[in-house]
Amino acid sequence: MKYPPSLVALIRELSRLPGVGPKSAQRLAFHLFEQPREDTERLASAIMSAKRDLHTCPKCFNITDREFCDVCTDPARDQELICVVEEPGDLIAIERSGEYRGLYHVLHGAISPMNGVGPDKLMIKPLLPRVAAGMEVILATSTTVEGEATSLYLQRLLEPLGATVSRIAYGLPVGGALEYADEVTLGRALTGRQRLTR
Amino acid sequence: MKYPPSLVALIRELSRLPGVGPKSAQRLAFHLFEQPREDTERLASAIMSAKRDLHTCPKCFNITDREFCDVCTDPARDQELICVVEEPGDLIAIERSGEYRGLYHVLHGAISPMNGVGPDKLMIKPLLPRVAAGMEVILATSTTVEGEATSLYLQRLLEPLGATVSRIAYGLPVGGALEYADEVTLGRALTGRQRLTR
């Protein structure tokens, strides 16, 4: 008994997805097999049309289906403030917080020599002409080793341009119990303490 | 800032897959966006052609791309032995063990009143004409509550037909340490002990 070739092909393609191993690819394939044809057609065409319609904004490298993205074309946005993030998903997360009204710049990754990702593989070069003296650049890369390295690299590159370079705050997550915070986070939360005003 | 509609559609379709929540659907969508067009096209067409080429074998309800499945059309298979499983994946798992040379019957589920799955929603009816006096039917449904209920239901249905009805053995998994086995499994392994012969 062998799998039919089209089932083998489907399992192989599904197992290329991040976080999907051979076992879950098989489970997904059987699931798709059991679904009505309209549902699987909708999935396949959603994949195709997303790939056809979407591209990166030539200014900030956010995902968009227009010439420039919604943020870059919004005149109400603070044009003197750029928030640098690793991935389009990070931008969405910040938008969701509702705390930010400036522009963005999406790097599409973080510097990671271990994985062969140098600064030239990221959208760092197109960031430089966007930064002018007097502007503020917020470095909102992850607080991982790679994100920290990227932040440090950008800081050294951007400060000579006369921009104010800042880093998002480290600290306790809101709703987090002190007891469960790791010691590094707790240390950073103490160092970064803010005076309360009345 | 809003997601472009085709990205929203892709995330929605991906989050319908089993085990994929809204967050991982978003991650998968961004991943697909970053892939070369050939790769996403291959995935979409694999989904479409699997759906087009595959159907269930009208005899045993295994997945196949021919009229009857590889097992049903293999004359070397023992025609007097039917192994009943819940899903096509279970059939593959048994085939991989290399211990079985009979036929199969795939129920496409297990009886689960909690989820509204009664015996009539499974491929139980087409099993009956396949079973004749003198044959053996091995019930290889899961050892979950649903699998046990299905096994019991089938046993009552099949025994009056004059078939020998058996259930796959309960016991310790091979390579499993006694210490870590749960008490129910251990109890079943003791009850089902087999005499060693020289």
XYZ file of C-alpha atoms in Angstrom:
396
model
C 0.000 0.000 0.000
C 1.453 3.352 -1.066
C 0.068 6.862 -0.762
C -1.367 8.177 -4.056
C 1.144 10.660 -5.625
C -1.126 13.692 -5.221
C -1.491 12.927 -1.504
C 2.302 12.580 -1.192
C 2.734 15.939 -2.983
C 0.210 17.657 -0.723
C 1.860 16.292 2.442
C 5.287 17.385 1.152
C 4.119 20.936 0.398
C 2.299 21.271 3.720
C 5.336 20.070 5.686
C 7.366 22.978 4.248
C 5.250 25.395 6.295
C 6.846 26.671 9.506
C 5.854 24.671 12.582
C 4.338 21.862 10.501
C 6.189 18.547 10.826
C 5.576 15.401 8.733
C 2.911 14.127 11.170
C 0.881 17.330 11.252
C 1.272 17.702 7.469
C -0.339 14.268 7.131
C -3.112 15.264 9.519
C -3.719 18.509 7.602
C -3.784 16.620 4.293
C -6.391 14.166 5.571
C -8.373 17.086 6.966
C -8.350 18.844 3.581
C -9.396 15.585 1.926
C -12.459 15.393 4.214
C -13.509 19.018 3.541
C -16.060 20.018 0.892
C -14.441 21.009 -2.406
C -15.534 24.686 -2.047
C -13.568 25.010 1.203
C -10.313 23.659 -0.215
C -10.799 25.746 -3.358
C -11.203 28.832 -1.197
C -7.963 28.052 0.649
C -6.008 27.430 -2.570
C -7.309 30.588 -4.213
C -6.688 32.656 -1.054
C -3.036 31.533 -1.203
C -2.801 32.412 -4.891
C -4.510 35.794 -4.690
C -2.585 36.849 -1.589
C 0.621 36.109 -3.472
C -0.642 37.959 -6.565
C -2.114 41.050 -4.851
C 0.373 41.704 -2.080
C 3.833 43.255 -2.172
C 5.955 45.356 0.143
C 5.510 49.122 0.351
C 8.547 50.647 -1.444
C 8.932 53.173 1.383
C 8.542 51.267 4.664
C 8.419 47.615 3.416
C 5.119 46.905 5.160
C 2.795 44.471 3.328
C 0.261 46.232 1.102
C -1.964 45.741 -1.942
C -1.611 49.359 -3.126
C 1.351 51.368 -4.379
C 2.237 52.634 -0.879
C 0.897 51.217 2.386
C -1.933 52.676 4.507
C 0.476 54.106 7.071
C 2.776 55.833 4.573
C -0.166 57.443 2.737
C -1.898 58.670 5.916
C -1.164 62.431 6.247
C -2.281 62.389 9.898
C 0.738 60.259 10.832
C 3.680 61.965 12.536
C 6.257 62.154 9.723
C 9.119 62.864 12.154
C 8.835 59.541 13.954
C 9.851 56.145 12.545
C 9.401 52.884 14.408
C 11.713 50.098 13.166
C 10.340 46.542 13.479
C 11.540 43.118 12.341
C 8.403 41.743 10.697
C 5.054 42.976 9.295
C 3.347 41.112 12.158
C 5.215 43.301 14.670
C 3.843 46.407 12.966
C 0.315 45.040 13.289
C 0.907 44.290 16.981
C 2.021 47.889 17.601
C -0.930 49.271 15.619
C -3.235 47.183 17.765
C -1.841 48.811 20.927
C -3.205 52.142 19.658
C -0.258 53.968 21.292
C 1.634 54.923 18.162
C 0.902 57.541 15.485
C 4.216 57.724 13.599
C 5.599 55.885 10.570
C 7.217 52.449 10.389
C 10.119 50.677 8.778
C 10.005 46.882 8.419
C 13.435 45.189 8.285
C 12.101 41.735 7.292
C 14.328 39.955 9.772
C 17.041 40.546 12.348
C 20.807 40.289 12.123
C 21.754 36.687 12.877
C 25.287 35.626 11.905
C 24.467 32.076 13.103
C 21.808 31.803 10.381
C 23.839 33.692 7.787
C 21.670 36.824 8.006
C 23.934 39.878 7.751
C 22.795 43.531 7.692
C 22.814 43.498 3.875
C 20.010 40.877 3.834
C 17.695 43.224 5.731
C 15.942 46.405 4.572
C 18.471 48.584 6.418
C 19.897 50.507 3.451
C 16.494 52.001 2.394
C 15.994 53.192 5.991
C 18.950 55.605 5.947
C 17.588 58.159 3.410
C 14.334 58.265 5.404
C 16.116 59.465 8.570
C 17.001 63.176 8.904
C 18.397 65.294 11.730
C 15.817 66.135 14.382
C 13.715 63.012 13.771
C 13.192 60.212 16.274
C 13.747 56.564 15.400
C 12.292 54.025 17.825
C 14.047 50.645 17.631
C 11.315 48.087 18.279
C 13.179 44.933 17.300
C 12.666 41.869 19.520
C 14.390 41.591 22.877
C 16.163 38.436 21.663
C 19.919 38.228 21.031
C 19.304 38.874 17.309
C 16.946 41.778 17.992
C 19.421 43.359 20.411
C 22.273 42.990 17.928
C 20.145 44.586 15.204
C 19.170 47.415 17.547
C 22.826 48.093 18.434
C 23.845 48.015 14.773
C 21.099 50.473 13.817
C 21.897 52.780 16.733
C 25.500 53.167 15.533
C 24.299 53.777 11.983
C 21.536 56.266 12.801
C 23.037 58.460 15.543
C 25.606 60.070 13.163
C 22.635 61.183 11.033
C 21.549 63.477 13.860
C 18.403 61.505 14.757
C 17.257 60.740 18.278
C 17.476 56.957 18.566
C 15.384 55.238 21.248
C 14.635 51.657 22.214
C 11.238 50.303 23.347
C 11.098 49.829 27.121
C 11.994 46.596 28.860
C 9.910 45.686 31.854
C 7.208 43.510 33.306
C 4.362 42.553 31.000
C 1.083 44.189 32.083
C -0.854 41.727 34.207
C 2.333 39.791 34.985
C 3.047 38.615 38.529
C 6.454 39.736 39.852
C 7.049 36.265 41.193
C 7.033 34.709 37.713
C 9.207 37.308 35.980
C 12.708 36.123 35.056
C 15.595 37.879 36.797
C 16.872 39.677 33.667
C 13.459 41.215 32.952
C 13.060 42.136 36.614
C 16.513 43.756 36.651
C 15.654 45.765 33.535
C 12.278 46.750 35.009
C 14.060 48.106 38.098
C 16.720 49.991 36.107
C 14.053 51.474 33.864
C 11.790 52.573 36.739
C 9.827 55.760 36.137
C 8.993 58.420 38.658
C 5.294 58.662 39.397
C 3.817 62.121 39.113
C 0.630 63.435 40.664
C -3.719 50.710 9.261
C -5.806 47.741 8.111
C -4.748 44.419 6.638
C -5.227 44.265 2.850
C -8.371 42.160 2.075
C -6.440 39.344 0.375
C -4.247 38.987 3.465
C -7.346 38.915 5.688
C -8.864 36.224 3.431
C -5.698 34.122 3.546
C -5.465 34.347 7.362
C -9.154 33.431 7.670
C -8.802 30.367 5.417
C -5.602 29.204 7.147
C -7.165 29.526 10.603
C -9.866 27.015 9.577
C -7.225 24.269 9.493
C -7.114 21.979 12.537
C -4.579 23.051 15.161
C -4.074 26.460 13.523
C -5.255 29.381 15.677
C -5.493 33.042 14.607
C -1.876 33.745 15.658
C -0.347 30.836 13.769
C -2.582 31.561 10.762
C -1.072 35.067 10.699
C 2.427 33.629 10.990
C 1.745 31.153 8.170
C 0.311 33.941 5.986
C 3.417 36.104 6.468
C 5.581 33.085 5.767
C 3.744 32.400 2.493
C 4.108 36.069 1.579
C 7.891 35.825 2.017
C 8.179 32.669 -0.119
C 8.998 32.699 -3.854
C 5.893 32.590 -6.039
C 6.727 29.080 -7.387
C 6.606 27.651 -3.851
C 3.196 29.091 -2.996
C 1.889 28.073 -6.423
C 3.077 24.526 -5.760
C 1.227 24.479 -2.428
C -2.000 25.865 -3.901
C -1.945 23.445 -6.830
C -1.083 20.499 -4.535
C -4.229 21.320 -2.536
C -6.320 21.549 -5.692
C -5.016 18.408 -7.373
C -5.240 16.333 -4.186
C -8.882 17.350 -3.926
C -9.476 16.584 -7.619
C -7.599 13.260 -7.866
C -8.446 11.612 -4.569
C -11.588 9.894 -3.398
C -12.463 7.023 -1.083
C -12.273 3.419 -2.262
C -15.918 2.278 -2.671
C -15.066 -1.034 -0.962
C -12.966 -0.148 2.107
C -13.156 3.713 2.121
C -9.391 4.129 2.137
C -8.089 7.168 0.219
C -7.140 6.356 -3.374
C -6.666 7.928 -6.803
C -7.864 4.803 -8.684
C -11.203 3.031 -8.839
C -10.347 0.704 -5.946
C -7.460 1.184 -3.496
C -4.086 -0.609 -3.613
C -5.025 -2.940 -0.754
C -8.392 -4.009 -2.175
C -6.880 -4.741 -5.613
C -3.898 -6.736 -4.243
C -4.701 -10.470 -4.746
C -1.904 -11.430 -2.289
C -3.891 -9.939 0.592
C -5.745 -12.310 2.914
C -9.380 -11.868 1.839
C -10.725 -13.493 4.992
C -9.314 -10.858 7.345
C -10.609 -7.278 7.721
C -9.033 -4.701 9.987
C -11.412 -1.866 10.961
C -9.777 1.522 11.617
C -11.104 5.023 12.313
C -9.085 7.092 9.827
C -6.973 6.600 6.666
C -3.926 7.655 8.725
C -4.480 4.677 11.036
C -4.395 2.335 8.026
C -1.055 3.840 6.969
C 0.312 3.386 10.507
C -0.652 -0.312 10.480
C 0.814 -0.801 6.985
C 4.050 0.715 8.242
C 4.252 -1.879 11.026
C 4.543 -4.566 8.319
C 2.641 -7.013 10.535
C -0.611 -7.139 8.629
C -1.524 -8.782 5.301
C -5.325 -8.643 5.331
C -7.882 -6.090 4.089
C -9.080 -2.898 5.774
C -12.255 -0.972 6.425
C -12.014 2.753 7.219
C -14.912 4.109 9.299
C -13.968 7.805 8.884
C -14.510 8.590 12.539
C -15.647 7.014 15.787
C -18.994 7.010 17.558
C -19.151 10.136 19.708
C -22.596 11.152 20.982
C -20.999 14.234 22.624
C -20.024 15.534 19.177
C -23.209 14.355 17.482
C -21.493 11.488 15.649
C -23.823 8.485 15.648
C -23.169 5.115 13.943
C -25.061 6.304 10.829
C -22.435 9.032 10.209
C -19.693 6.399 9.910
C -18.999 3.874 7.149
C -20.474 1.049 9.236
C -23.322 0.000 6.940
C -21.020 -0.831 3.962
C -18.910 -3.008 6.298
C -21.702 -5.518 6.971
C -21.990 -7.081 3.464
C -18.163 -7.526 3.475
C -18.270 -9.762 6.547
C -19.177 -13.442 6.154
C -19.175 -16.450 8.505
C -15.680 -17.824 9.134
C -13.909 -14.497 8.541
C -12.014 -12.557 11.174
C -12.605 -8.862 11.844
C -9.942 -7.049 13.870
C -11.288 -3.944 15.589
C -8.387 -1.474 15.541
C -10.228 1.675 16.626
C -8.446 3.946 19.119
C -8.251 3.050 22.791
C -10.129 6.273 23.621
C -13.679 6.339 25.017
C -15.023 6.917 21.468
C -12.863 4.140 20.003
C -13.959 1.711 22.712
C -17.635 2.584 22.192
C -17.261 2.047 18.442
C -15.501 -1.265 19.032
C -18.281 -2.468 21.340
C -20.963 -1.356 18.877
C -19.253 -3.205 16.003
C -18.687 -6.329 18.081
C -22.447 -6.623 18.767
C -23.191 -6.051 15.102
C -20.614 -8.445 13.655
C -20.737 -11.462 15.971
C -24.257 -12.494 14.821
C -22.846 -12.687 11.259
C -20.671 -15.625 12.351
C -17.364 -13.774 12.126
C -14.579 -13.985 14.667
C -14.305 -10.488 16.149
C -11.043 -9.503 17.838
C -9.633 -6.318 19.330
C -6.009 -5.116 18.994
C -4.006 -5.817 22.165
C -3.658 -3.347 25.016
C -0.309 -3.240 26.735
C 2.928 -1.415 27.271
C 4.340 0.428 24.276
C 7.571 -1.179 23.054
C 10.514 0.650 24.607
C 8.282 1.962 27.407
C 9.481 1.935 31.010
C 7.098 0.185 33.415
C 7.522 3.015 35.878
C 5.977 5.572 33.510
C 3.031 3.453 32.353
C -0.360 4.586 33.673
C -2.176 2.157 35.952
C -4.965 1.307 33.487
C -2.465 0.353 30.754
C -0.419 -1.613 33.270
C -3.531 -3.438 34.504
C -4.465 -4.330 30.904
C -0.908 -5.449 30.169
C -1.041 -7.812 33.148
C -4.493 -9.203 32.265
C -3.398 -9.733 28.675
C -0.109 -11.457 29.566
C 1.038 -14.140 27.135
C 2.790 -17.379 27.978
C 6.330 -17.527 26.713
C 7.176 -20.617 24.706
C 10.614 -22.089 24.055
